[in-house]
Amino acid sequence: MMDMTNYLNRQLSGVKASAILTFANFAQQIPNVINFTLGEPDFNTPDHIKQAAIKSINDDHSHYAPANGTLTLRQNASTFLAGKYRQHYTPDEIIVTQGATEALYTAIVSVLNPGDKVIIPTPTFPLYIADVTVAGGQPVLVNTAATGFKLTPELLTETLAREGDGVKMVVLNYPSNPTGVVYSSEELKALADVLRDKPIFALCDEIYSELHYDQPHVSLSNYLPEQTILVTGVSKSHAMTGWRTGLLCAPQPLINELSKIHQFTITSTATVTQDAAAAALGAGKDDALPMRDAYVARRDYILTALNELGFKTIKPNGAFYIYTKIASDLEQDDEKFAYDLAEKGLVAAVPGSYFGPGGEHYLRLSYATSMAEIRQGMTNLKDYVERQRAE
Ligand SMILES: Cc1ncc(COP(=O)(O)O)c(C=O)c1O
């Protein structure tokens, strides 16, 4: 019998199945495990957004939406981005996508020619590597462990000098999954200065912009508008992961070109969910604030607990992840440590190396889970660590 997998797009063989999912599925089978693997809010979507969706159904909004999204949603998105972050995109510079995930895919596939290089600072959300590979591009992974998990102008300049003209795109994700680090306006300005007037796109994934804690969120688009492609959405800000609504923003006429991939991939997103997202970014523009306060309290609790156990952490200033270094007197293979901790300690945290170079010896804990679970999880972790130390 012929093995037809041999005849698929060759790029696919370079895409690895998600180790994070494999680990999360393994952990889920363990009775009473406290789960810190989840990448989605534990809150429910605010009620007024649900009501907007119900009204939309009752009003028979059951037809195709315009390809780039309803005008109301794009207008609300435009006002939201300008009011919150001084990001100036007119409604015709915004495409409503199937989550931030489709926005990233559309941007990457639209930009890359085969062989083009994409700089991806690591540790990273793994999706960028997969998308670049599928598009025939070459991910250039830049380890940022020595620079506080941030791409610095020096690292960027060095990488550009080493990689030559082949670099077509730089991916930046802030607040970051998996590290929770954010960039200041000075840091973004300095990166913009390196990239300015080079034929390089900056793909900015700002899906966690509303969950930015100790300082206001700033965007590279403020300093490098012509070269920035902005990806954002309501999944994390409004606890709407299952509604699958994202935003892809770029200057005209770029957006017209990006829209071709979007249209021929998905036509348009569901009209009802667009009406819900319009309510989120309109009347619900501050819905994230109480959730953000809850995340801050959880972060602080976990940070203190980890610190007491000798786990070093760069304080996360956004998103809902803590990336912590396993204490040096414990097992240093993060995958072994995480599997053993889940099985014997009943705490599930993702091995840091799953997020690329620089993540070895780390664990990612998501605190998108209740305070009661977090307290139990930290007690379990303490018990486990003490048992290991006593052995
Ligand atoms: C950094 C980052 N970008 C994008 C996404 C995907 O967002 P969406 O659910 O809107 O597709 C996630 C989800 O975990 C994420 O962490």
Coordinates of C-alpha atoms and ligand atoms in Angstrom, one line a residue:
M1 CA 0.0 0.0 0.0
M2 CA 1.3 3.5 -0.8
D3 CA 2.1 5.7 2.1
M4 CA 0.3 8.9 1.0
T5 CA 1.8 10.9 3.8
N6 CA 5.0 10.9 1.7
Y7 CA 3.2 13.0 -0.9
L8 CA 2.0 15.8 1.4
N9 CA 3.5 19.3 1.5
R10 CA 7.2 18.6 2.5
Q11 CA 7.1 21.6 4.9
L12 CA 4.6 19.7 7.1
S13 CA 7.2 17.1 8.1
G14 CA 9.2 20.0 9.7
V15 CA 6.3 20.9 12.0
K16 CA 6.3 19.2 15.3
A17 CA 3.2 18.1 17.1
S18 CA 2.6 20.2 20.2
A19 CA 4.6 18.8 23.2
I20 CA 2.6 21.2 25.4
L21 CA -0.6 19.6 24.4
T22 CA 0.8 16.1 24.9
F23 CA 2.0 17.1 28.4
A24 CA -1.4 18.8 29.2
N25 CA -3.3 15.7 28.1
F26 CA -1.0 13.5 30.3
A27 CA -1.5 15.8 33.3
Q28 CA -5.3 15.9 32.9
Q29 CA -5.5 12.2 33.4
I30 CA -4.0 12.4 36.9
P31 CA -6.7 12.5 39.6
N32 CA -6.6 15.7 41.8
V33 CA -3.7 17.3 39.9
I34 CA -3.7 21.1 40.1
N35 CA -3.4 22.3 36.6
F36 CA -1.2 25.3 35.7
T37 CA -0.9 24.4 32.0
L38 CA -3.9 26.2 30.6
G39 CA -3.4 29.2 28.3
E40 CA -6.9 30.6 28.7
P41 CA -8.8 32.7 31.2
D42 CA -10.8 30.9 33.8
F43 CA -13.3 33.8 33.8
N44 CA -16.5 33.6 31.8
T45 CA -17.3 36.0 29.0
P46 CA -19.0 39.1 30.5
D47 CA -22.8 38.9 30.4
H48 CA -23.4 42.0 28.2
I49 CA -21.3 40.4 25.5
K50 CA -23.4 37.2 25.7
Q51 CA -26.5 39.3 25.5
A52 CA -25.2 41.0 22.3
A53 CA -24.7 37.6 20.7
I54 CA -28.2 36.4 21.7
K55 CA -29.7 39.6 20.2
S56 CA -27.6 39.1 17.1
I57 CA -29.1 35.6 16.6
N58 CA -32.6 36.9 17.3
D59 CA -32.1 39.7 14.8
D60 CA -31.2 37.0 12.2
H61 CA -27.6 38.0 11.7
S62 CA -27.1 34.7 10.1
H63 CA -25.6 35.8 6.8
Y64 CA -22.0 36.2 5.6
A65 CA -20.3 39.2 7.2
P66 CA -18.2 41.4 4.9
A67 CA -14.8 39.7 4.3
N68 CA -12.8 42.0 6.5
G69 CA -15.5 42.1 9.2
T70 CA -18.5 44.2 10.1
L71 CA -18.1 47.9 10.0
T72 CA -19.4 48.3 13.6
L73 CA -16.7 45.9 14.9
R74 CA -13.9 47.5 12.9
Q75 CA -15.1 51.0 14.0
N76 CA -15.1 49.9 17.6
A77 CA -11.7 48.2 17.3
S78 CA -10.3 51.4 15.7
T79 CA -11.6 53.5 18.6
F80 CA -10.5 51.0 21.2
L81 CA -6.9 50.8 19.9
A82 CA -6.6 54.6 19.6
G83 CA -8.1 55.3 23.0
K84 CA -6.2 52.6 24.9
Y85 CA -2.8 52.6 23.2
R86 CA -2.6 55.5 20.7
Q87 CA -2.6 53.0 17.9
H88 CA -4.1 54.6 14.8
Y89 CA -5.8 52.2 12.4
T90 CA -8.8 53.3 10.4
P91 CA -11.6 50.7 10.1
D92 CA -10.3 49.8 6.6
E93 CA -6.9 49.0 8.1
I94 CA -8.3 46.2 10.2
I95 CA -9.3 42.6 9.3
V96 CA -11.5 40.6 11.7
T97 CA -9.9 37.2 11.9
Q98 CA -10.6 33.7 13.3
G99 CA -8.8 34.4 16.6
A100 CA -5.3 35.9 16.8
T101 CA -4.2 32.5 15.4
E102 CA -5.6 33.2 11.9
A103 CA -4.2 36.7 12.0
L104 CA -0.7 35.3 12.6
Y105 CA -1.1 32.7 9.9
T106 CA -2.5 35.3 7.4
A107 CA 0.4 37.7 8.1
I108 CA 3.1 35.1 7.9
V109 CA 1.9 33.4 4.8
S110 CA 1.3 36.8 3.1
V111 CA 4.8 38.1 3.8
L112 CA 7.1 35.1 3.3
N113 CA 8.6 33.7 0.1
P114 CA 10.3 30.3 0.4
G115 CA 13.6 30.6 2.3
D116 CA 12.9 33.9 3.9
K117 CA 14.1 34.2 7.4
V118 CA 12.1 35.1 10.4
I119 CA 13.7 36.2 13.7
I120 CA 11.8 34.7 16.6
P121 CA 13.1 35.6 20.1
T122 CA 12.9 32.5 22.4
P123 CA 11.5 31.2 24.7
T124 CA 8.4 31.7 22.5
F125 CA 4.8 30.8 21.9
P126 CA 5.5 27.8 19.5
L127 CA 2.9 28.7 16.9
Y128 CA 5.1 31.2 15.1
I129 CA 7.7 28.5 14.3
A130 CA 5.1 26.2 12.9
D131 CA 3.5 28.9 10.7
V132 CA 6.9 30.1 9.4
T133 CA 7.8 26.5 8.6
V134 CA 4.5 25.8 6.8
A135 CA 5.1 29.0 4.7
G136 CA 8.5 27.6 3.6
G137 CA 10.3 30.2 5.7
Q138 CA 13.2 29.7 8.0
P139 CA 12.8 30.4 11.7
V140 CA 15.9 32.1 13.2
L141 CA 15.6 31.4 16.9
V142 CA 17.3 34.0 19.1
N143 CA 17.9 32.9 22.7
T144 CA 17.0 35.8 25.1
A145 CA 17.7 34.0 28.4
A146 CA 20.7 36.2 29.0
T147 CA 18.9 39.5 28.4
G148 CA 15.9 39.1 30.7
F149 CA 13.9 37.2 28.0
K150 CA 13.8 40.3 25.8
L151 CA 15.2 41.0 22.4
T152 CA 17.6 43.8 22.8
P153 CA 18.8 46.2 20.0
E154 CA 22.2 44.6 20.3
L155 CA 20.9 41.1 19.9
L156 CA 18.8 42.2 16.9
T157 CA 21.7 44.0 15.3
E158 CA 24.0 41.0 15.7
T159 CA 21.4 38.6 14.3
L160 CA 20.7 40.8 11.3
A161 CA 24.4 41.1 10.6
R162 CA 24.8 37.3 10.9
E163 CA 21.8 36.4 8.8
G164 CA 22.3 38.9 6.0
D165 CA 19.6 40.1 3.7
G166 CA 17.4 37.0 4.0
V167 CA 15.6 38.3 7.1
K168 CA 12.0 39.4 6.2
M169 CA 10.3 39.5 9.5
V170 CA 10.8 39.8 13.2
V171 CA 8.2 38.5 15.6
L172 CA 7.6 40.3 18.9
N173 CA 5.1 39.1 21.5
Y174 CA 4.5 41.4 24.5
P175 CA 3.2 40.9 27.2
S176 CA 4.9 37.5 26.4
N177 CA 3.7 34.0 26.5
P178 CA 5.5 32.1 28.1
T179 CA 7.5 34.6 30.2
G180 CA 5.1 37.5 31.0
V181 CA 7.8 40.1 30.2
V182 CA 6.8 43.4 28.6
Y183 CA 8.8 46.0 26.7
S184 CA 9.0 49.7 27.8
S185 CA 8.6 52.5 25.3
E186 CA 12.4 53.1 25.4
E187 CA 13.1 49.5 24.6
L188 CA 10.6 49.5 21.7
K189 CA 11.9 52.8 20.3
A190 CA 15.4 51.3 20.3
L191 CA 14.2 48.2 18.4
A192 CA 12.3 50.4 16.0
D193 CA 15.5 52.4 15.3
V194 CA 17.3 49.2 14.3
L195 CA 14.5 48.1 11.9
R196 CA 13.6 51.5 10.4
D197 CA 13.9 51.7 6.6
K198 CA 14.9 48.1 6.3
P199 CA 12.7 45.8 4.2
I200 CA 11.7 43.9 7.3
F201 CA 8.2 43.5 8.8
A202 CA 7.7 43.5 12.6
L203 CA 4.9 41.1 13.5
C204 CA 3.6 42.3 16.9
D205 CA 1.5 39.8 18.8
E206 CA -0.2 42.0 21.4
I207 CA -3.0 39.6 22.3
Y208 CA -2.3 40.2 26.1
S209 CA -2.2 44.0 25.8
E210 CA -5.1 44.5 28.2
L211 CA -3.4 42.3 30.8
H212 CA -0.4 44.6 31.2
Y213 CA 0.2 45.3 34.9
D214 CA 2.6 47.9 36.3
Q215 CA 2.8 50.3 33.4
P216 CA 0.7 51.2 30.4
H217 CA 0.9 49.0 27.3
V218 CA 3.0 50.5 24.5
S219 CA 3.3 49.1 21.0
L220 CA 6.1 49.0 18.4
S221 CA 3.4 50.3 16.0
N222 CA 3.7 53.7 17.8
Y223 CA 7.3 54.0 16.6
L224 CA 7.4 51.9 13.4
P225 CA 3.9 52.1 11.9
E226 CA 4.8 51.4 8.2
Q227 CA 6.6 48.2 9.0
T228 CA 4.4 46.8 11.8
I229 CA 1.7 44.2 11.4
L230 CA -0.3 44.2 14.6
V231 CA -2.2 41.1 15.8
T232 CA -4.6 41.4 18.7
G233 CA -8.1 40.3 19.7
V234 CA -10.6 39.7 22.4
S235 CA -9.7 36.1 23.5
K236 CA -7.6 37.0 26.5
S237 CA -8.9 40.6 27.3
H238 CA -12.6 39.6 27.4
A239 CA -12.3 35.9 28.2
M240 CA -13.5 35.0 24.7
T241 CA -11.1 32.3 23.6
G242 CA -14.0 30.1 22.3
W243 CA -15.5 32.9 20.3
R244 CA -12.5 32.9 18.0
T245 CA -12.3 36.6 17.2
G246 CA -9.0 38.3 16.5
L247 CA -7.8 41.4 14.7
L248 CA -5.1 42.0 12.1
C249 CA -4.1 45.6 11.6
A250 CA -1.7 47.1 9.1
P251 CA -1.5 50.3 7.0
Q252 CA -3.3 50.4 3.7
P253 CA -2.5 49.1 1.0
L254 CA -0.8 46.3 2.9
I255 CA -4.1 45.2 4.4
N256 CA -5.7 44.8 1.0
E257 CA -3.0 42.2 0.1
L258 CA -3.3 40.4 3.5
S259 CA -7.0 40.3 3.0
K260 CA -6.6 38.0 0.0
I261 CA -5.2 35.2 2.2
H262 CA -7.8 35.8 4.8
Q263 CA -10.7 35.7 2.3
F264 CA -9.6 32.7 0.5
T265 CA -8.9 30.8 3.7
I266 CA -12.0 31.6 5.7
T267 CA -14.2 34.0 3.7
S268 CA -15.2 35.9 6.9
T269 CA -15.7 35.1 10.6
A270 CA -19.1 34.3 12.1
T271 CA -21.4 37.3 12.1
V272 CA -22.8 36.5 15.6
T273 CA -19.4 36.4 17.2
Q274 CA -18.5 39.7 15.4
D275 CA -21.5 41.3 17.0
A276 CA -20.4 40.0 20.4
A277 CA -16.8 41.3 19.9
A278 CA -18.3 44.7 18.8
A279 CA -19.9 44.8 22.3
A280 CA -16.7 43.8 23.9
L281 CA -14.6 46.6 22.3
G282 CA -17.5 49.1 22.6
A283 CA -19.5 49.1 25.9
G284 CA -17.0 46.5 27.3
K285 CA -13.8 48.4 26.6
D286 CA -12.8 48.2 30.3
D287 CA -14.1 44.6 31.0
A288 CA -10.5 43.4 31.4
L289 CA -9.7 45.6 34.4
P290 CA -11.3 43.5 37.2
M291 CA -9.8 40.3 35.6
R292 CA -6.4 42.1 35.5
D293 CA -6.6 42.9 39.2
A294 CA -7.3 39.3 40.0
Y295 CA -4.4 38.1 37.9
V296 CA -2.0 40.6 39.7
A297 CA -3.0 39.1 43.1
R298 CA -2.5 35.6 41.8
R299 CA 0.9 36.5 40.3
D300 CA 2.0 38.0 43.6
Y301 CA 0.9 34.9 45.6
I302 CA 2.7 32.5 43.3
L303 CA 5.9 34.6 43.1
T304 CA 6.2 34.7 46.9
A305 CA 5.6 30.9 47.1
L306 CA 8.2 30.2 44.4
N307 CA 10.7 32.5 45.9
E308 CA 10.4 30.8 49.3
L309 CA 11.2 27.5 47.6
G310 CA 14.3 28.9 45.9
F311 CA 12.8 29.1 42.4
K312 CA 14.1 32.3 40.7
T313 CA 11.7 34.2 38.5
I314 CA 11.8 37.4 36.4
K315 CA 8.7 39.2 37.7
P316 CA 6.1 39.0 35.0
N317 CA 4.4 42.3 34.2
G318 CA 1.6 41.0 32.0
A319 CA -0.3 38.0 30.5
F320 CA -1.0 35.3 33.0
Y321 CA 2.2 33.2 33.0
I322 CA 5.1 32.8 35.4
Y323 CA 8.3 31.4 33.9
T324 CA 10.4 30.1 36.8
K325 CA 13.8 28.5 37.1
I326 CA 13.8 25.2 38.9
A327 CA 15.9 25.6 42.1
S328 CA 19.4 24.5 41.5
D329 CA 19.5 21.7 44.0
L330 CA 16.6 19.8 42.3
E331 CA 16.4 17.8 39.0
Q332 CA 17.5 20.2 36.2
D333 CA 16.0 18.4 33.3
D334 CA 12.8 20.4 33.1
E335 CA 10.8 17.8 31.2
K336 CA 11.7 15.0 33.7
F337 CA 11.0 17.4 36.5
A338 CA 7.6 18.5 35.2
Y339 CA 6.4 14.9 34.5
D340 CA 7.5 13.7 38.0
L341 CA 6.0 16.8 39.6
A342 CA 2.7 16.1 37.9
E343 CA 2.6 12.4 38.8
K344 CA 4.0 12.6 42.4
G345 CA 3.5 16.2 43.4
L346 CA 0.1 16.7 41.7
V347 CA 1.1 20.0 40.1
A348 CA 1.1 20.3 36.4
A349 CA 3.4 23.0 34.9
V350 CA 4.7 23.0 31.4
P351 CA 8.5 22.2 30.8
G352 CA 10.2 25.4 29.9
S353 CA 12.3 23.8 27.1
Y354 CA 9.0 23.3 25.1
F355 CA 9.2 27.0 24.3
G356 CA 12.6 26.9 22.6
P357 CA 16.3 27.7 23.4
G358 CA 16.7 29.5 26.7
G359 CA 13.9 27.6 28.3
E360 CA 15.9 24.7 29.7
H361 CA 15.6 24.3 33.5
Y362 CA 12.4 26.4 33.5
L363 CA 8.7 25.7 34.1
R364 CA 5.8 27.7 32.8
L365 CA 2.9 28.1 35.2
S366 CA -0.3 29.7 34.0
Y367 CA -2.2 31.5 36.8
A368 CA -5.5 31.6 34.8
T369 CA -6.9 29.5 37.5
S370 CA -8.7 30.2 40.8
M371 CA -6.9 31.5 43.9
A372 CA -8.1 28.4 45.8
E373 CA -6.5 26.1 43.2
I374 CA -3.3 28.3 43.3
R375 CA -3.1 27.9 47.1
Q376 CA -3.5 24.2 46.9
G377 CA -1.0 24.0 44.0
M378 CA 1.6 25.9 45.9
T379 CA 1.1 23.7 49.0
N380 CA 1.5 20.6 46.8
L381 CA 4.7 22.1 45.2
K382 CA 6.2 22.8 48.6
D383 CA 5.4 19.3 49.8
Y384 CA 6.9 17.8 46.7
V385 CA 10.1 19.9 46.9
E386 CA 10.6 19.2 50.5
R387 CA 10.2 15.4 49.8
Q388 CA 12.8 15.7 47.0
R389 CA 15.2 17.6 49.3
A390 CA 14.8 15.0 52.1
E391 CA 15.7 12.1 49.8
Ligands
LIG1 C1 1.0 34.8 22.4 C2 -0.3 34.2 21.9 N1 -0.7 34.6 20.7 C3 -1.8 34.2 20.1 C4 -2.6 33.3 20.8 C5 -3.9 32.8 20.1 O1 -5.0 33.6 20.4 P1 -6.4 33.3 19.8 O2 -7.1 32.3 20.8 O3 -7.1 34.6 19.8 O4 -6.3 32.6 18.5 C6 -2.2 32.8 22.1 C7 -3.1 31.8 22.8 O5 -2.7 31.2 23.8 C8 -1.1 33.3 22.6 O6 -0.6 33.0 23.8

